[in-house]
XYZ file of C-alpha atoms in Angstrom:
557
model
C 0.000 0.000 0.000
C 2.625 2.495 -1.091
C 0.071 5.182 -1.794
C -1.150 5.050 1.805
C 2.169 5.502 3.535
C 0.952 8.883 4.823
C -1.398 7.021 7.175
C -0.299 6.050 10.650
C 0.023 2.372 11.530
C -3.160 2.540 13.643
C -5.069 4.139 10.773
C -3.756 1.493 8.373
C -4.933 -1.239 10.758
C -8.340 0.413 11.085
C -8.662 0.671 7.310
C -7.781 -3.002 6.872
C -10.193 -4.105 9.608
C -12.963 -1.945 8.190
C -12.542 -3.538 4.747
C -12.438 -7.034 6.203
C -15.653 -6.669 8.197
C -17.663 -4.695 5.620
C -16.244 -6.602 2.630
C -15.567 -3.323 0.777
C -12.999 -3.933 -1.950
C -12.661 -0.243 -2.884
C -9.900 0.968 -0.560
C -10.547 4.643 -1.319
C -14.233 4.230 -0.488
C -13.288 2.664 2.834
C -10.748 5.429 3.532
C -13.241 8.172 2.760
C -15.873 6.600 5.015
C -13.462 6.351 7.944
C -12.216 9.907 7.516
C -15.795 11.226 7.307
C -16.541 9.631 10.682
C -13.344 10.877 12.339
C -11.779 7.394 12.308
C -14.495 6.010 14.609
C -14.156 2.387 13.489
C -17.172 0.852 15.291
C -19.444 3.653 14.110
C -18.172 3.321 10.544
C -18.782 -0.448 10.564
C -22.265 -0.106 12.002
C -23.149 2.629 9.526
C -21.891 0.587 6.569
C -23.490 -2.716 7.612
C -26.800 -1.181 8.617
C -27.142 0.500 5.216
C -25.615 -2.279 3.117
C -28.980 -3.469 1.772
C -30.728 -0.098 1.563
C -28.173 2.169 -0.082
C -28.510 2.949 -3.718
C -24.964 3.723 -4.594
C -24.293 6.758 -6.808
C -21.210 7.198 -8.918
C -19.536 10.592 -8.698
C -19.172 12.420 -11.970
C -15.909 11.907 -13.825
C -15.105 15.533 -13.270
C -14.743 14.782 -9.551
C -11.982 12.188 -10.105
C -8.629 13.823 -10.567
C -5.271 12.205 -11.052
C -2.923 12.135 -8.042
C 0.341 14.010 -8.676
C 2.274 14.155 -5.457
C 2.239 13.047 -1.833
C 2.055 16.609 -0.472
C -1.194 17.323 -2.266
C -2.603 13.978 -1.100
C -1.560 14.623 2.482
C -3.198 18.051 2.362
C -6.471 16.594 1.138
C -6.561 13.884 3.801
C -5.714 16.439 6.463
C -8.508 18.656 5.207
C -10.896 15.685 5.214
C -10.006 14.982 8.826
C -10.475 18.636 9.760
C -13.739 18.652 7.859
C -14.934 15.596 9.788
C -14.079 17.176 13.111
C -15.773 20.431 12.138
C -18.847 18.541 10.934
C -19.246 16.947 14.346
C -19.466 20.448 15.853
C -21.968 21.806 13.307
C -25.693 22.109 13.882
C -27.631 18.847 13.321
C -29.552 20.522 10.483
C -26.493 20.286 8.259
C -26.227 17.109 6.220
C -22.696 15.706 6.685
C -23.006 13.759 3.465
C -23.515 17.001 1.569
C -20.309 18.447 3.024
C -18.529 15.181 2.380
C -19.606 15.367 -1.288
C -18.296 18.874 -1.482
C -14.951 17.749 -0.122
C -14.722 14.986 -2.716
C -15.494 17.560 -5.401
C -12.610 19.742 -4.263
C -14.565 22.249 -2.208
C -13.918 23.374 1.331
C -15.891 23.519 4.510
C -16.326 27.278 4.190
C -17.656 26.886 0.662
C -20.090 24.240 1.769
C -21.311 26.328 4.673
C -21.547 29.486 2.612
C -23.507 27.722 -0.111
C -25.827 26.319 2.490
C -26.339 29.620 4.328
C -26.484 32.000 1.305
C -28.073 30.250 -1.658
C -28.450 33.505 -3.580
C -24.692 33.983 -3.739
C -23.935 30.554 -5.130
C -22.847 31.756 -8.550
C -20.415 34.353 -7.291
C -19.047 32.040 -4.593
C -18.465 29.321 -7.119
C -16.651 31.620 -9.509
C -14.430 32.907 -6.704
C -13.541 29.468 -5.528
C -12.836 27.972 -8.947
C -9.041 28.452 -8.797
C -9.012 26.923 -5.362
C -11.067 23.987 -6.575
C -8.789 23.374 -9.547
C -5.741 23.604 -7.344
C -7.007 21.241 -4.672
C -8.570 18.559 -6.850
C -6.716 15.308 -6.290
C -7.254 11.669 -6.940
C -8.841 10.140 -3.814
C -8.673 6.599 -5.102
C -5.797 4.146 -4.846
C -3.615 3.613 -7.895
C -2.806 -0.046 -8.501
C 0.891 -0.861 -8.880
C 1.895 -0.736 -12.534
C -1.487 0.501 -13.726
C -2.608 4.000 -14.357
C -6.290 3.407 -13.896
C -8.207 4.831 -10.993
C -11.288 3.577 -9.253
C -14.447 5.592 -8.874
C -15.693 6.926 -5.595
C -19.156 5.672 -4.660
C -21.215 7.439 -2.008
C -24.839 7.328 -0.875
C -26.887 10.367 0.092
C -28.802 8.328 2.641
C -27.776 9.167 6.180
C -27.000 6.064 8.274
C -28.838 5.628 11.570
C -28.294 3.217 14.426
C -31.930 2.132 14.157
C -31.478 0.768 10.623
C -32.117 -2.954 10.149
C -28.869 -4.933 10.431
C -27.835 -7.437 7.774
C -24.314 -8.801 8.241
C -22.454 -10.240 5.275
C -19.581 -12.549 6.149
C -16.078 -11.358 5.189
C -14.872 -14.910 4.584
C -16.303 -18.404 4.575
C -16.574 -19.686 8.152
C -14.392 -22.676 8.841
C -15.404 -25.659 10.923
C -14.811 -25.146 14.644
C -12.853 -28.339 15.007
C -9.799 -27.417 12.952
C -6.229 -28.097 13.894
C -3.802 -25.396 14.851
C -2.093 -25.468 11.466
C -5.261 -24.837 9.450
C -6.700 -22.300 11.874
C -4.070 -19.744 10.866
C -5.414 -19.241 7.328
C -8.797 -18.877 5.611
C -10.030 -19.063 2.057
C -10.650 -15.844 0.147
C -12.447 -15.983 -3.192
C -11.406 -19.577 -3.620
C -7.651 -18.861 -3.381
C -5.432 -19.805 -0.454
C -3.731 -16.908 1.260
C -0.864 -16.702 3.691
C -0.857 -15.989 7.403
C -1.933 -12.378 6.787
C -5.493 -13.652 6.469
C -8.377 -11.437 7.453
C -8.991 -13.218 10.744
C -5.431 -13.957 11.740
C -3.490 -10.732 11.492
C -3.788 -10.203 15.220
C -2.159 -12.354 17.857
C -4.117 -15.435 18.895
C -6.803 -14.851 21.483
C -5.153 -17.119 24.049
C -1.810 -15.299 24.006
C -0.892 -12.121 25.839
C -0.236 -9.338 23.355
C -0.049 -5.595 23.102
C -3.816 -5.381 22.932
C -4.014 -6.307 26.609
C -2.030 -3.190 27.422
C -3.620 -0.643 25.112
C -7.088 0.830 25.568
C -10.134 -0.666 23.884
C -12.538 1.208 21.669
C -15.011 0.900 24.553
C -12.811 1.428 27.616
C -15.266 4.015 28.938
C -17.906 1.332 29.300
C -18.761 -0.677 32.391
C -17.400 -4.208 31.751
C -19.846 -7.072 31.407
C -17.799 -9.071 33.915
C -15.486 -7.158 36.262
C -12.104 -8.746 36.776
C -12.440 -8.549 40.567
C -15.656 -10.567 40.896
C -15.974 -12.669 44.055
C -18.358 -15.375 42.819
C -19.753 -16.778 39.597
C -23.271 -15.706 40.553
C -22.094 -12.142 41.098
C -20.163 -12.101 37.811
C -23.057 -13.429 35.731
C -25.579 -11.190 37.481
C -23.394 -8.235 36.518
C -23.106 -9.624 32.962
C -26.891 -9.739 32.537
C -27.436 -6.289 34.053
C -24.802 -4.569 31.905
C -25.777 -6.550 28.796
C -29.409 -5.457 29.115
C -28.341 -1.864 29.727
C -26.313 -1.936 26.512
C -28.386 -4.056 24.154
C -31.839 -4.463 25.692
C -33.653 -7.327 27.386
C -34.559 -9.302 24.251
C -31.718 -11.748 24.770
C -31.816 -15.499 25.379
C -31.999 -16.490 29.046
C -28.466 -16.755 30.407
C -27.664 -19.602 32.790
C -26.570 -18.097 36.102
C -24.394 -20.939 37.422
C -20.862 -22.069 36.742
C -19.720 -23.531 33.433
C -19.587 -26.976 35.031
C -23.168 -26.642 36.301
C -24.307 -25.377 32.901
C -22.728 -28.388 31.186
C -24.390 -30.754 33.653
C -27.792 -29.082 33.322
C -27.669 -29.049 29.521
C -25.942 -32.315 28.628
C -27.051 -34.565 31.493
C -30.450 -33.174 32.598
C -30.158 -34.769 36.076
C -33.241 -36.713 37.086
C -34.845 -36.267 33.676
C -35.021 -38.481 30.565
C -32.515 -38.322 27.721
C -35.013 -36.455 25.531
C -34.768 -33.379 27.776
C -31.012 -32.991 27.303
C -30.031 -29.907 25.277
C -26.864 -28.551 23.675
C -24.932 -25.871 25.523
C -24.424 -22.551 23.726
C -21.453 -20.651 25.178
C -21.493 -16.931 24.320
C -18.004 -15.391 24.584
C -18.019 -11.587 24.455
C -14.989 -9.378 23.823
C -15.243 -5.590 23.846
C -11.963 -5.426 21.892
C -13.692 -7.078 18.915
C -14.935 -4.873 16.113
C -18.290 -6.649 15.803
C -19.043 -6.949 19.531
C -21.936 -4.449 19.481
C -23.304 -5.516 16.106
C -23.402 -9.200 16.994
C -24.788 -8.696 20.502
C -27.546 -6.276 19.522
C -28.542 -7.347 16.022
C -27.826 -11.092 16.149
C -27.911 -12.468 19.681
C -30.846 -10.234 20.629
C -32.748 -10.848 17.403
C -36.063 -12.605 17.852
C -35.034 -15.495 15.620
C -31.799 -16.330 17.444
C -33.074 -15.487 20.921
C -36.192 -17.663 20.654
C -34.206 -20.592 19.249
C -31.668 -20.408 22.080
C -34.437 -20.062 24.654
C -36.372 -23.085 23.441
C -33.643 -25.529 22.445
C -30.407 -24.572 24.226
C -28.900 -23.721 27.587
C -26.969 -20.468 27.068
C -23.986 -19.661 29.275
C -22.272 -16.242 28.805
C -18.822 -14.967 29.654
C -16.815 -11.830 28.942
C -13.155 -12.388 28.029
C -12.302 -8.722 27.459
C -10.229 -8.666 30.637
C -7.134 -10.861 30.723
C -8.054 -12.186 34.182
C -11.470 -13.347 32.972
C -9.903 -14.977 29.919
C -7.463 -16.959 32.077
C -10.299 -17.899 34.422
C -12.231 -19.343 31.490
C -9.225 -21.422 30.457
C -8.861 -22.622 34.041
C -12.470 -23.848 34.070
C -12.013 -25.529 30.700
C -8.945 -27.373 32.004
C -10.836 -28.452 35.130
C -13.568 -29.945 32.943
C -10.942 -31.842 30.920
C -12.072 -30.340 27.603
C -8.663 -29.070 26.526
C -9.548 -29.478 22.838
C -11.841 -26.479 23.225
C -9.076 -24.438 24.833
C -6.507 -25.291 22.168
C -8.984 -24.296 19.481
C -9.996 -21.046 21.182
C -6.369 -20.039 21.676
C -5.869 -19.963 17.893
C -8.653 -17.443 17.259
C -7.757 -13.795 16.855
C -9.814 -11.120 18.577
C -11.391 -10.085 15.250
C -13.400 -13.322 15.241
C -15.259 -12.446 18.427
C -17.933 -12.539 19.765
C -18.284 -16.330 19.567
C -21.340 -18.501 20.074
C -19.969 -22.012 20.581
C -22.320 -25.008 20.432
C -21.113 -27.760 22.779
C -22.489 -31.303 22.872
C -21.627 -34.568 24.567
C -21.166 -37.878 22.788
C -20.217 -41.077 24.593
C -19.142 -39.131 27.704
C -16.878 -36.851 25.615
C -17.616 -33.098 25.678
C -16.810 -31.450 22.356
C -17.649 -28.298 20.346
C -19.749 -29.088 17.287
C -20.168 -25.651 15.699
C -19.448 -21.967 16.230
C -20.930 -18.670 15.095
C -18.451 -15.825 14.558
C -18.897 -12.132 15.136
C -19.244 -11.556 11.386
C -22.231 -13.912 11.048
C -25.748 -12.615 10.549
C -28.924 -13.917 12.232
C -29.718 -16.420 9.479
C -26.187 -17.814 9.492
C -26.269 -18.152 13.268
C -29.647 -19.891 13.149
C -28.340 -22.291 10.507
C -25.306 -23.143 12.646
C -27.443 -23.561 15.752
C -29.800 -25.840 13.847
C -26.866 -27.890 12.577
C -25.625 -28.335 16.131
C -29.143 -29.100 17.339
C -29.696 -31.703 14.624
C -26.340 -33.337 15.346
C -27.091 -33.498 19.055
C -30.570 -34.835 18.304
C -28.940 -37.599 16.279
C -26.653 -38.344 19.222
C -29.589 -38.307 21.646
C -31.570 -40.628 19.380
C -28.620 -43.007 19.226
C -28.150 -42.802 22.987
C -31.882 -43.286 23.526
C -31.795 -46.363 21.289
C -28.780 -47.657 23.199
C -30.573 -46.901 26.451
C -33.650 -48.797 25.290
C -31.478 -51.726 24.259
C -29.673 -51.584 27.584
C -32.964 -51.508 29.472
C -34.245 -54.406 27.359
C -31.085 -56.378 28.055
C -31.388 -55.530 31.722
C -34.990 -56.710 31.735
C -33.967 -59.953 30.062
C -31.184 -60.434 32.594
C -33.546 -59.661 35.445
C -36.133 -62.078 34.036
C -33.506 -64.753 33.658
C -32.244 -64.101 37.170
C -35.800 -64.205 38.491
C -36.509 -67.472 36.690
C -33.218 -68.874 37.941
C -34.060 -67.882 41.508
C -37.505 -69.395 41.128
C -35.958 -72.595 39.815
C -33.512 -72.643 42.704
C -36.351 -72.037 45.143
C -38.351 -74.858 43.603
C -35.349 -77.162 43.757
C -34.728 -76.194 47.352
C -38.387 -76.741 48.216
C -38.409 -80.100 46.481
C -35.197 -81.103 48.210
C -36.550 -79.965 51.535
C -39.794 -81.864 50.924
C -37.922 -85.012 50.004
C -35.719 -84.606 53.027
C -38.739 -84.035 55.216
C -40.574 -87.038 53.779
C -37.493 -89.121 54.224
C -37.207 -88.049 57.821
C -40.894 -88.619 58.385
C -40.688 -92.024 56.789
C -37.705 -92.863 58.896
C -39.489 -91.664 61.996
C -42.564 -93.641 61.026
C -40.530 -96.728 60.473
C -38.818 -96.240 63.782
C -42.182 -95.699 65.443
C -43.616 -98.782 63.835
C -40.552 -100.762 64.699
C -40.836 -99.608 68.250
C -44.516 -100.370 68.306
C -43.840 -103.758 66.836
C -41.123 -104.298 69.335
C -43.377 -103.181 72.143
C -46.173 -105.347 70.803
C -43.944 -108.377 70.536
C -42.659 -107.784 74.009
C -46.175 -107.400 75.329
C -47.328 -110.520 73.523
C -44.422 -112.400 74.979
C -45.296 -111.093 78.383
C -48.947 -112.101 77.893
C -47.977 -115.565 76.707
C -45.630 -115.933 79.643
C -48.398 -114.923 82.037
C -50.544 -117.918 80.996
C -50.193 -121.178 82.891
C -48.702 -124.089 81.028
C -51.180 -125.774 78.713
C -52.493 -129.024 80.280
C -51.711 -132.299 78.622
C -54.265 -133.945 76.399
C -54.752 -136.838 78.784
C -55.668 -134.675 81.760
C -59.206 -134.652 82.987
C -61.424 -131.735 83.745
C -60.156 -129.643 80.886
C -61.833 -127.579 78.167
C -60.689 -127.609 74.569
C -61.137 -124.223 72.837
C -60.834 -123.760 69.045
C -60.023 -120.157 68.190
C -60.773 -118.755 64.702
C -58.730 -115.658 64.048
C -59.619 -112.840 61.606
C -56.991 -113.988 59.110
C -58.731 -117.395 58.873
C -56.224 -119.315 60.912
C -57.499 -121.616 63.597
C -55.737 -122.837 66.710
C -56.618 -125.276 69.512
C -55.799 -124.562 73.107
C -56.533 -126.583 76.245
C -57.510 -124.838 79.452
C -58.200 -126.351 82.888
C -61.712 -125.799 84.027
C -60.337 -124.220 87.159
C -58.639 -121.426 85.171
C -60.416 -118.054 84.893
C -62.109 -117.052 81.654
C -59.559 -114.235 81.410
C -56.914 -116.760 80.373
C -58.831 -117.390 77.134
C -58.872 -113.589 76.497
C -55.163 -113.362 77.345
C -54.444 -116.213 74.941
C -56.252 -114.326 72.150
C -54.311 -111.156 72.975
C -51.033 -113.064 73.033
C -51.651 -113.905 69.407
C -51.710 -110.219 68.558
C -55.377 -109.385 68.759
C -55.951 -106.774 71.409
C -59.312 -106.645 73.106
C -59.283 -102.903 72.462
C -59.633 -103.513 68.733
C -61.149 -106.977 68.588
C -64.071 -108.960 69.963
C -64.431 -112.602 71.024
C -67.645 -114.414 70.154
C -68.989 -117.766 71.464
C -70.639 -120.341 69.250
C -74.016 -119.919 70.962
C -77.016 -118.870 68.988
C -77.196 -115.999 69.153
C -73.484 -115.512 69.665
C -72.300 -113.925 72.852
C -69.491 -111.451 73.340
C -67.224 -113.129 75.842
C -65.923 -109.905 77.342
C -69.335 -108.316 77.692
C -71.396 -111.420 78.582
C -69.163 -113.068 81.190
C -67.118 -112.146 84.161
C -63.573 -112.769 83.057
C -62.403 -113.371 86.604
C -64.639 -116.414 87.127
C -63.434 -119.901 86.300
C -64.596 -121.876 83.371
C -66.363 -124.322 85.715
C -68.258 -121.524 87.435
C -69.657 -120.127 84.169
C -70.248 -123.689 82.940
C -68.013 -123.267 79.901
C -68.508 -126.083 77.445
C -65.855 -128.814 77.318
C -65.488 -128.141 73.603
C -66.083 -124.619 72.352
C -65.255 -122.653 69.259
C -64.777 -118.952 69.596
C -64.403 -116.433 66.805
C -62.215 -113.355 66.939
C -63.159 -110.407 64.726
C -62.286 -106.786 64.449
C -64.475 -104.221 66.080
C-alpha cells in the first residue's frame, strides 16, 4: 500500500479491519468513510453494515476524479478531510454531513459548503471565486494499482445512516469448521484462493496469548465491563453480565444460565433426574469488547427474535466476557478443570477479530466437544443455521443414545427375568429337596415308630404268653378244649383247665396279637355272645359252665 504511507500504523490497521468486516474492496471508499466519521471504526462499521442493503450507490461524476500528482497534495487533502470531519461533528444537526462530504470529494472546502448552504443567492459568485481553489485542490482520492494508471471511482450514498437501521451482516470470509487443527486455523479461504498468514482473521495475535492489545485501551474502555475482573463469585459475575448486557443491548436476549460452566454443562448435557429427551446442547457466548463486531453481533444477532427464541427453546446459554485478561485466564482454568482441553486449544488460535463467539457444545459417549461456532461476522440467518446444525447433530446423538438406552434396558430386563426365573428354579429345587428330606425323615421316623410299636407289641405278647399257665396235657381230665378262629382265617386249639379263669382265654387271644381294644371274642351260641361283655372274666370256666369243647371267633371291632 505504497500510496497510503501517509497514514499512521493505527489508521492502516483500522482501514484493513474496516474492509475485512464490511467486505468493501474499494480501498478509497473505505478510507473516505473512515475519515468522514473521524476514524471512529465501530461507528463506521455499524453505519456501513446497517445501510448495506438499503443504499442505492451513486457514482460521482468523472469531473470529480482527478489524477494524483504528489504526496504533499494527497496529504493536504486527507488532512482537510479529517479537519472537515471534526468540524462537521461540531456543526448544527440541520447540516447534512453527506452534503459536506460530497463537497470535499469535489474539491470544495468547509467554508464553501457552509456558505452555499447559508447563502443560496450567492452561489454563482461564490463558485466563480472558488474555482481556482477547486482546480488547485482537486486530487485523486482513489488508490492507484501498482503498474497501472487506472483509478477507481468513488461511490457514495446520500442516505444518512442511523443506528436504528435494520442490520444485515455479510460474512467477510467463509466460516471454517470449529474443530480445525492449529495449522489450518491460521489461514482462511478468500475468493477460492489460499492466502498466507496475513489472512483477514489472523493478522492479530491469537486470542489465548498475551499481546499488546491487553495493554492498550479498547474502543469501549469508557464502558462498564460485562464481567469485572475482581468478581468474588460466579453468581455475582453473571448477574453483573446480565445487568450490563441489558443496559447496553436491551432485554430481548436469550436467558443466560446463572451458574458455573460446570453446572451449565451438567444441566444441559445430562439433565439430572430427567429423561434423555430433555437434554439440550450448551451454547457458550463469549463476548470481547476489543472485537470490532461486539456491538453488532450482541444487539442485532444475539438479541434478534429469531436467534433469541431458538436459544431459549432448544439450548442452555452460558455467557462470559473475556475482554479482561483475568477473565480470559479464568475461562481457560475452568475448561482445564472440565478436561475439555480441545476447546481451549482451538480457542487459543482465534484472533480477537473473530469475536464474539457462540460455541455449540455437545456430549457424545461421555466426551464433551464443540460441534459448531458462530463468529462475530455472522448474521442472524447464518447463526440460526449453525445452531440448527448443532441441534440436529445433538438430536442424532440423543436418538442413538436413547436407542442404546432402550437396548440396555431391554437387556437388563432380560437379565432380570432370567435371574428371576433362575431364583424361582432354585427355590423350587430347594423346596423339592426340603420336601424329600422331610418325607425321608418322616418315613424314617414312622418306620422307627412302627418298629418300636412292633417291638413293644412283641414284648407285650411275649409277656402275655408268659403270664398264661402251662397248657395241660391232652390226657388230663377236667379240661376244656377251645378252638379259636382268628380274623386272618387261621385256627388254633388250646386246652384250658376248668379251674382257670375265663380271662386266660382272652389273654391267649391277645397273646396272638389281637388286642381286646380292637377286637371282639364271640362264642358259638345262637345268638353268639361277646365273651368280654357277657361273662365275668375273673370267674373260672367251671363256674360259668363253659362247654368242654367250644369254638370262639375273633373279629375286628
